[in-house]
GROMACS .gro file of N, CA, C and O in nm:
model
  264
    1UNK      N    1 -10.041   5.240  15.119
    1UNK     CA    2 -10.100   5.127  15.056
    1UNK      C    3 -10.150   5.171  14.918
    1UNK      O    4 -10.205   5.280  14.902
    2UNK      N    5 -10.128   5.078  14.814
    2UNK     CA    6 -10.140   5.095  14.679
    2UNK      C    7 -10.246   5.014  14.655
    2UNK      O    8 -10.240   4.908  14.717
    3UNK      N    9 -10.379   5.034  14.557
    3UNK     CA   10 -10.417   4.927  14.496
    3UNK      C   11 -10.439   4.924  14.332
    3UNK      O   12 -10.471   5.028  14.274
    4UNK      N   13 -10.423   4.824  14.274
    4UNK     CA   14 -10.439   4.783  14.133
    4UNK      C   15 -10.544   4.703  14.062
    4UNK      O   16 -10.612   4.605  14.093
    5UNK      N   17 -10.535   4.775  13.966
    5UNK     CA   18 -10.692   4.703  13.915
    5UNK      C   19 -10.573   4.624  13.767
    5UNK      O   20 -10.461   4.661  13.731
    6UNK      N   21 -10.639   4.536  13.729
    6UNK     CA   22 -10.583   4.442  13.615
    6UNK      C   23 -10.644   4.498  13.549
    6UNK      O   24 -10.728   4.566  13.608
    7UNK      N   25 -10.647   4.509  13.385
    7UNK     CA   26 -10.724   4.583  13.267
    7UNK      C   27 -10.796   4.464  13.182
    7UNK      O   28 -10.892   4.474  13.105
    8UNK      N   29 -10.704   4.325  13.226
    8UNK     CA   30 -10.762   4.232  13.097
    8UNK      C   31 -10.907   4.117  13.171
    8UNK      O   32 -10.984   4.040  13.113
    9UNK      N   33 -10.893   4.155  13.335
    9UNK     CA   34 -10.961   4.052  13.432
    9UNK      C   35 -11.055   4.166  13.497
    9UNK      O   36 -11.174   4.144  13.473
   10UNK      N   37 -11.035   4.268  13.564
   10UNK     CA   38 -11.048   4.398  13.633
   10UNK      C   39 -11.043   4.321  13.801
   10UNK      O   40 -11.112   4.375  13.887
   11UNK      N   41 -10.969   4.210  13.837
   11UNK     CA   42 -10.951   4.193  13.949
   11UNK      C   43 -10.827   4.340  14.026
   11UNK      O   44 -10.762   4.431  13.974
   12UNK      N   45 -10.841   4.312  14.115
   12UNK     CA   46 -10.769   4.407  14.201
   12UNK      C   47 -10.683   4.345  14.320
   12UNK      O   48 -10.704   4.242  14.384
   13UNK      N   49 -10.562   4.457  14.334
   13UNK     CA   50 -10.476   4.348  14.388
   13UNK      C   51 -10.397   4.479  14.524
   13UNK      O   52 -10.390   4.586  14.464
   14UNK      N   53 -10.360   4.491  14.624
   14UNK     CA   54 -10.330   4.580  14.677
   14UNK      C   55 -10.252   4.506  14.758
   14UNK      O   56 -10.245   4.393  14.807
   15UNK      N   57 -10.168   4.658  14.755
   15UNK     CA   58  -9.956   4.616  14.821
   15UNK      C   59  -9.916   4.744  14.903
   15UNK      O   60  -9.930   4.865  14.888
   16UNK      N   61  -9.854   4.651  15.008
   16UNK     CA   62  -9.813   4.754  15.089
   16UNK      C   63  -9.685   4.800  15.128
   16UNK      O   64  -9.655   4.895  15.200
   17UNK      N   65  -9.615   4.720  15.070
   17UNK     CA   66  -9.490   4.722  15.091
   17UNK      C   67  -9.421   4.829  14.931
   17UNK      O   68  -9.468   4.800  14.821
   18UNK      N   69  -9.312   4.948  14.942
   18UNK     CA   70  -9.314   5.007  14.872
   18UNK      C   71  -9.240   4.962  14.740
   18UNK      O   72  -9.271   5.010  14.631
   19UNK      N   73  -9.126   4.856  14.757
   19UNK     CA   74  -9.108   4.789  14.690
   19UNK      C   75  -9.219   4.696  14.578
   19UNK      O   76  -9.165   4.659  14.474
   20UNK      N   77  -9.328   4.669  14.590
   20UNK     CA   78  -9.406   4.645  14.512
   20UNK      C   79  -9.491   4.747  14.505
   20UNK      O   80  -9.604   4.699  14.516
   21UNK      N   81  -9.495   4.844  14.495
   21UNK     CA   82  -9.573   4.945  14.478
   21UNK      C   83  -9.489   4.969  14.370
   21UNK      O   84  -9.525   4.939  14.256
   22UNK      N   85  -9.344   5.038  14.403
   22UNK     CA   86  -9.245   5.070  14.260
   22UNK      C   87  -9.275   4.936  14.157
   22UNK      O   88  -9.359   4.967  14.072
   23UNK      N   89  -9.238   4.826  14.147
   23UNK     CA   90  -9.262   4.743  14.072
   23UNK      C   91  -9.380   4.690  14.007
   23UNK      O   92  -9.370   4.593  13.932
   24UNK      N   93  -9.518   4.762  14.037
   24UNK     CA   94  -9.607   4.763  13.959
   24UNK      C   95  -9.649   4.911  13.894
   24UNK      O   96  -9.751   4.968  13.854
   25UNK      N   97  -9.583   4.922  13.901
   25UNK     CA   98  -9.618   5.095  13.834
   25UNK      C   99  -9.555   5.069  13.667
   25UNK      O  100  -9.592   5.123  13.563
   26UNK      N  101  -9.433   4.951  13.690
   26UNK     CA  102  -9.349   4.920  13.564
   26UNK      C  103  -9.503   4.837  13.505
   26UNK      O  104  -9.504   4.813  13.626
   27UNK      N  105  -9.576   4.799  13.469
   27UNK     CA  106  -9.627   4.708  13.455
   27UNK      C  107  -9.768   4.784  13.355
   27UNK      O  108  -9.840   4.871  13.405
   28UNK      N  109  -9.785   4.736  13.224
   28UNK     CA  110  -9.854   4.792  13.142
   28UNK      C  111  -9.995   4.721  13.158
   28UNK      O  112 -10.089   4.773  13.097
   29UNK      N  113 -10.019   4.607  13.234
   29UNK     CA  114 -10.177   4.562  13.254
   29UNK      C  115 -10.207   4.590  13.338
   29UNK      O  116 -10.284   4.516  13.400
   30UNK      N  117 -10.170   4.700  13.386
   30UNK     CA  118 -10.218   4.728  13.556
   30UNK      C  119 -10.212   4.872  13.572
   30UNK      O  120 -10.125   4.953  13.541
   31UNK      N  121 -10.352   4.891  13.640
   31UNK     CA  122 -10.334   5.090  13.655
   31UNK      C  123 -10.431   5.087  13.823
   31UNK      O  124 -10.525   5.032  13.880
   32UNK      N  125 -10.319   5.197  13.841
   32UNK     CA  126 -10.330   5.258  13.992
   32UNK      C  127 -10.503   5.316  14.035
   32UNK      O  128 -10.533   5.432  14.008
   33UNK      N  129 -10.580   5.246  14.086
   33UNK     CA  130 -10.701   5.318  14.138
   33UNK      C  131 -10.650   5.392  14.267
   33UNK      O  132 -10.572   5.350  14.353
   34UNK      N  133 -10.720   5.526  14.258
   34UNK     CA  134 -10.665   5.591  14.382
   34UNK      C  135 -10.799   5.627  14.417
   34UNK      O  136 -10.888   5.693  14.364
   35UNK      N  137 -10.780   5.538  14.564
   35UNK     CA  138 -10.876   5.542  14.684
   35UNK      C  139 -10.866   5.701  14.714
   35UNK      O  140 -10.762   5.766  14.706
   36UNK      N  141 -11.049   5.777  14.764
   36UNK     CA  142 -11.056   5.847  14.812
   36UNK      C  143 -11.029   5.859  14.968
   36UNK      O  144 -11.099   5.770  15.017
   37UNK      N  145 -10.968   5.921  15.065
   37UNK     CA  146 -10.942   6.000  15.151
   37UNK      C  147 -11.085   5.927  15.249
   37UNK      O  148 -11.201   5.954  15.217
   38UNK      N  149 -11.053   5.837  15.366
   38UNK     CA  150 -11.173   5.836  15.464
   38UNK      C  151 -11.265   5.992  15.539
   38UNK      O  152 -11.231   6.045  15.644
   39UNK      N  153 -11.331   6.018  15.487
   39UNK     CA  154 -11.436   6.157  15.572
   39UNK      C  155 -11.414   6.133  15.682
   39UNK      O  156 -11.396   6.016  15.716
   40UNK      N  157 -11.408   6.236  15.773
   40UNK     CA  158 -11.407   6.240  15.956
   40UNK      C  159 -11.551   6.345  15.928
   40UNK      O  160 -11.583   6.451  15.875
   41UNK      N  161 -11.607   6.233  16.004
   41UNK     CA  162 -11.723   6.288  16.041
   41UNK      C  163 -11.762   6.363  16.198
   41UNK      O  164 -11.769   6.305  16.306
   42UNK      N  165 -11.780   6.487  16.173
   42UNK     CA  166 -11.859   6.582  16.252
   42UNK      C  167 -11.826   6.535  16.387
   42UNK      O  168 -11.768   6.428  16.370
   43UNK      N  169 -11.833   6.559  16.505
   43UNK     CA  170 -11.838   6.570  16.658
   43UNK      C  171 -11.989   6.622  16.686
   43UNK      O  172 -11.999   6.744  16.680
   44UNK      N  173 -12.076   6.570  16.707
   44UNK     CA  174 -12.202   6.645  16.725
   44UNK      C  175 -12.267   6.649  16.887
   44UNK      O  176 -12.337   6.548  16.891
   45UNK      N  177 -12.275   6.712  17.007
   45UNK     CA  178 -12.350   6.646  17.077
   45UNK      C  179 -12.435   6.627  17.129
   45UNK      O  180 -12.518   6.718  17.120
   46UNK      N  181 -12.468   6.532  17.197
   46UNK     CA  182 -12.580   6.434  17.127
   46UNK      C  183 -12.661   6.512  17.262
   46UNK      O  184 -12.617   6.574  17.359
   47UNK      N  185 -12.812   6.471  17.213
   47UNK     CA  186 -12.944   6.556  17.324
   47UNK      C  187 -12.915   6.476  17.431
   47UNK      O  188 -12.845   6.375  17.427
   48UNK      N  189 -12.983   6.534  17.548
   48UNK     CA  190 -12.961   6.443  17.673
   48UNK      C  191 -13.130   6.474  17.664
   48UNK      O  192 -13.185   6.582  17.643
   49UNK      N  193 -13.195   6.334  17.690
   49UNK     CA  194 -13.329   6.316  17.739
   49UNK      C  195 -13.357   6.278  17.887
   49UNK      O  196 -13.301   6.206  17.970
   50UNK      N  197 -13.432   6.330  17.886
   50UNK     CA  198 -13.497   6.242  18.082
   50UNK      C  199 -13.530   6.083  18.014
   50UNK      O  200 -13.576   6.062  17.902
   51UNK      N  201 -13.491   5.974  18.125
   51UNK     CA  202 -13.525   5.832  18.057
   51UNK      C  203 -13.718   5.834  18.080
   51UNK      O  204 -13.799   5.899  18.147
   52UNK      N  205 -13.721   5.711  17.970
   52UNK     CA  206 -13.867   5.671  17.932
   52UNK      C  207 -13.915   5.568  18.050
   52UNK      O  208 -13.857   5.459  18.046
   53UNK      N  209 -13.995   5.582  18.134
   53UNK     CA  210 -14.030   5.441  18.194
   53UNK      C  211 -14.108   5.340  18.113
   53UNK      O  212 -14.207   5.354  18.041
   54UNK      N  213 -14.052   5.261  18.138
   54UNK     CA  214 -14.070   5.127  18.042
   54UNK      C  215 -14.203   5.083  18.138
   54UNK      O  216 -14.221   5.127  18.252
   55UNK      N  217 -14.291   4.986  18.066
   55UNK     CA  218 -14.402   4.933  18.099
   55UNK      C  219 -14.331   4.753  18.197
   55UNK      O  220 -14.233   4.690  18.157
   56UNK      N  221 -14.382   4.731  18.271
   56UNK     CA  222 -14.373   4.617  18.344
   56UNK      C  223 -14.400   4.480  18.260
   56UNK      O  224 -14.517   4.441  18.264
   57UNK      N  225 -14.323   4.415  18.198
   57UNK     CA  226 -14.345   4.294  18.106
   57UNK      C  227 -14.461   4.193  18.188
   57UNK      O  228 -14.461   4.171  18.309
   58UNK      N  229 -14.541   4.148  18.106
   58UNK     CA  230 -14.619   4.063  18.175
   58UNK      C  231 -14.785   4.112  18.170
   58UNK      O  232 -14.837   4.212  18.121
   59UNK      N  233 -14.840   3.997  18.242
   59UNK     CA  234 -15.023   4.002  18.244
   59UNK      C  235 -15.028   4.144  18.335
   59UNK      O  236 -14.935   4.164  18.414
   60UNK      N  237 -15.133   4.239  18.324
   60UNK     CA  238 -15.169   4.324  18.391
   60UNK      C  239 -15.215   4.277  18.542
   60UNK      O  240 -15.222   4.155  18.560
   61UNK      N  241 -15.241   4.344  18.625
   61UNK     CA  242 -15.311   4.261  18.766
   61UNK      C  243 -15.456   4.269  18.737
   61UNK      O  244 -15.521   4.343  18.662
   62UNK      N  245 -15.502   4.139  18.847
   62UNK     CA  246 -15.651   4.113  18.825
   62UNK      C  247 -15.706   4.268  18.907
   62UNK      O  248 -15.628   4.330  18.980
   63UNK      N  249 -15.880   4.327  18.877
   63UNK     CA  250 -15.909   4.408  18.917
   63UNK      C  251 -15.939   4.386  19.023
   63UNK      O  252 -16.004   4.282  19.033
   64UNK      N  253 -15.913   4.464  19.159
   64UNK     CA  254 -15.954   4.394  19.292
   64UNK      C  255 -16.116   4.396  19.321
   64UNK      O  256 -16.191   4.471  19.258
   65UNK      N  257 -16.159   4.314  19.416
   65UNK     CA  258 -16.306   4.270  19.460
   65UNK      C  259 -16.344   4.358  19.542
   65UNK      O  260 -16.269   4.407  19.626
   66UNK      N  261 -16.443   4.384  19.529
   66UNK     CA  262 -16.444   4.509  19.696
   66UNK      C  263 -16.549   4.411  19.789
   66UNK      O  264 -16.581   4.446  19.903
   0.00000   0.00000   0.00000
């Protein structure tokens, strides 16, 4: 995949087919931006924790009567 920036608008226009890739290269208002390379990021793994007990949603209980 190719993309193009216009020089007189700076819209951008991207082609995937190689046939228009060759056919804008002929083309003097238009220059090739070349996309950097996606990063692969790291494999890291991850901590294992003991789980958190969560609190009981809701009113607390009344204090009992003795």
């Amino acid at each position: 995949m190719a993309t193009y920036r216009c020089l007189a608008s700076g819209h951008t226009v991207s082609f995937t087919y190689t046939h228009d890739i060759e056919s804008m290269k002929g083309h003097a208002g238009y220059i090739q931006i070349d996309e950097p390379e996606p990063k692969q990021e790291e494999s890291r793994p991850l901590p294992m924790t003991a789980p958190v007990a969560a609190k009981k949603p809701g009113r607390p209980p009344k204090p009992k009567e003795k």
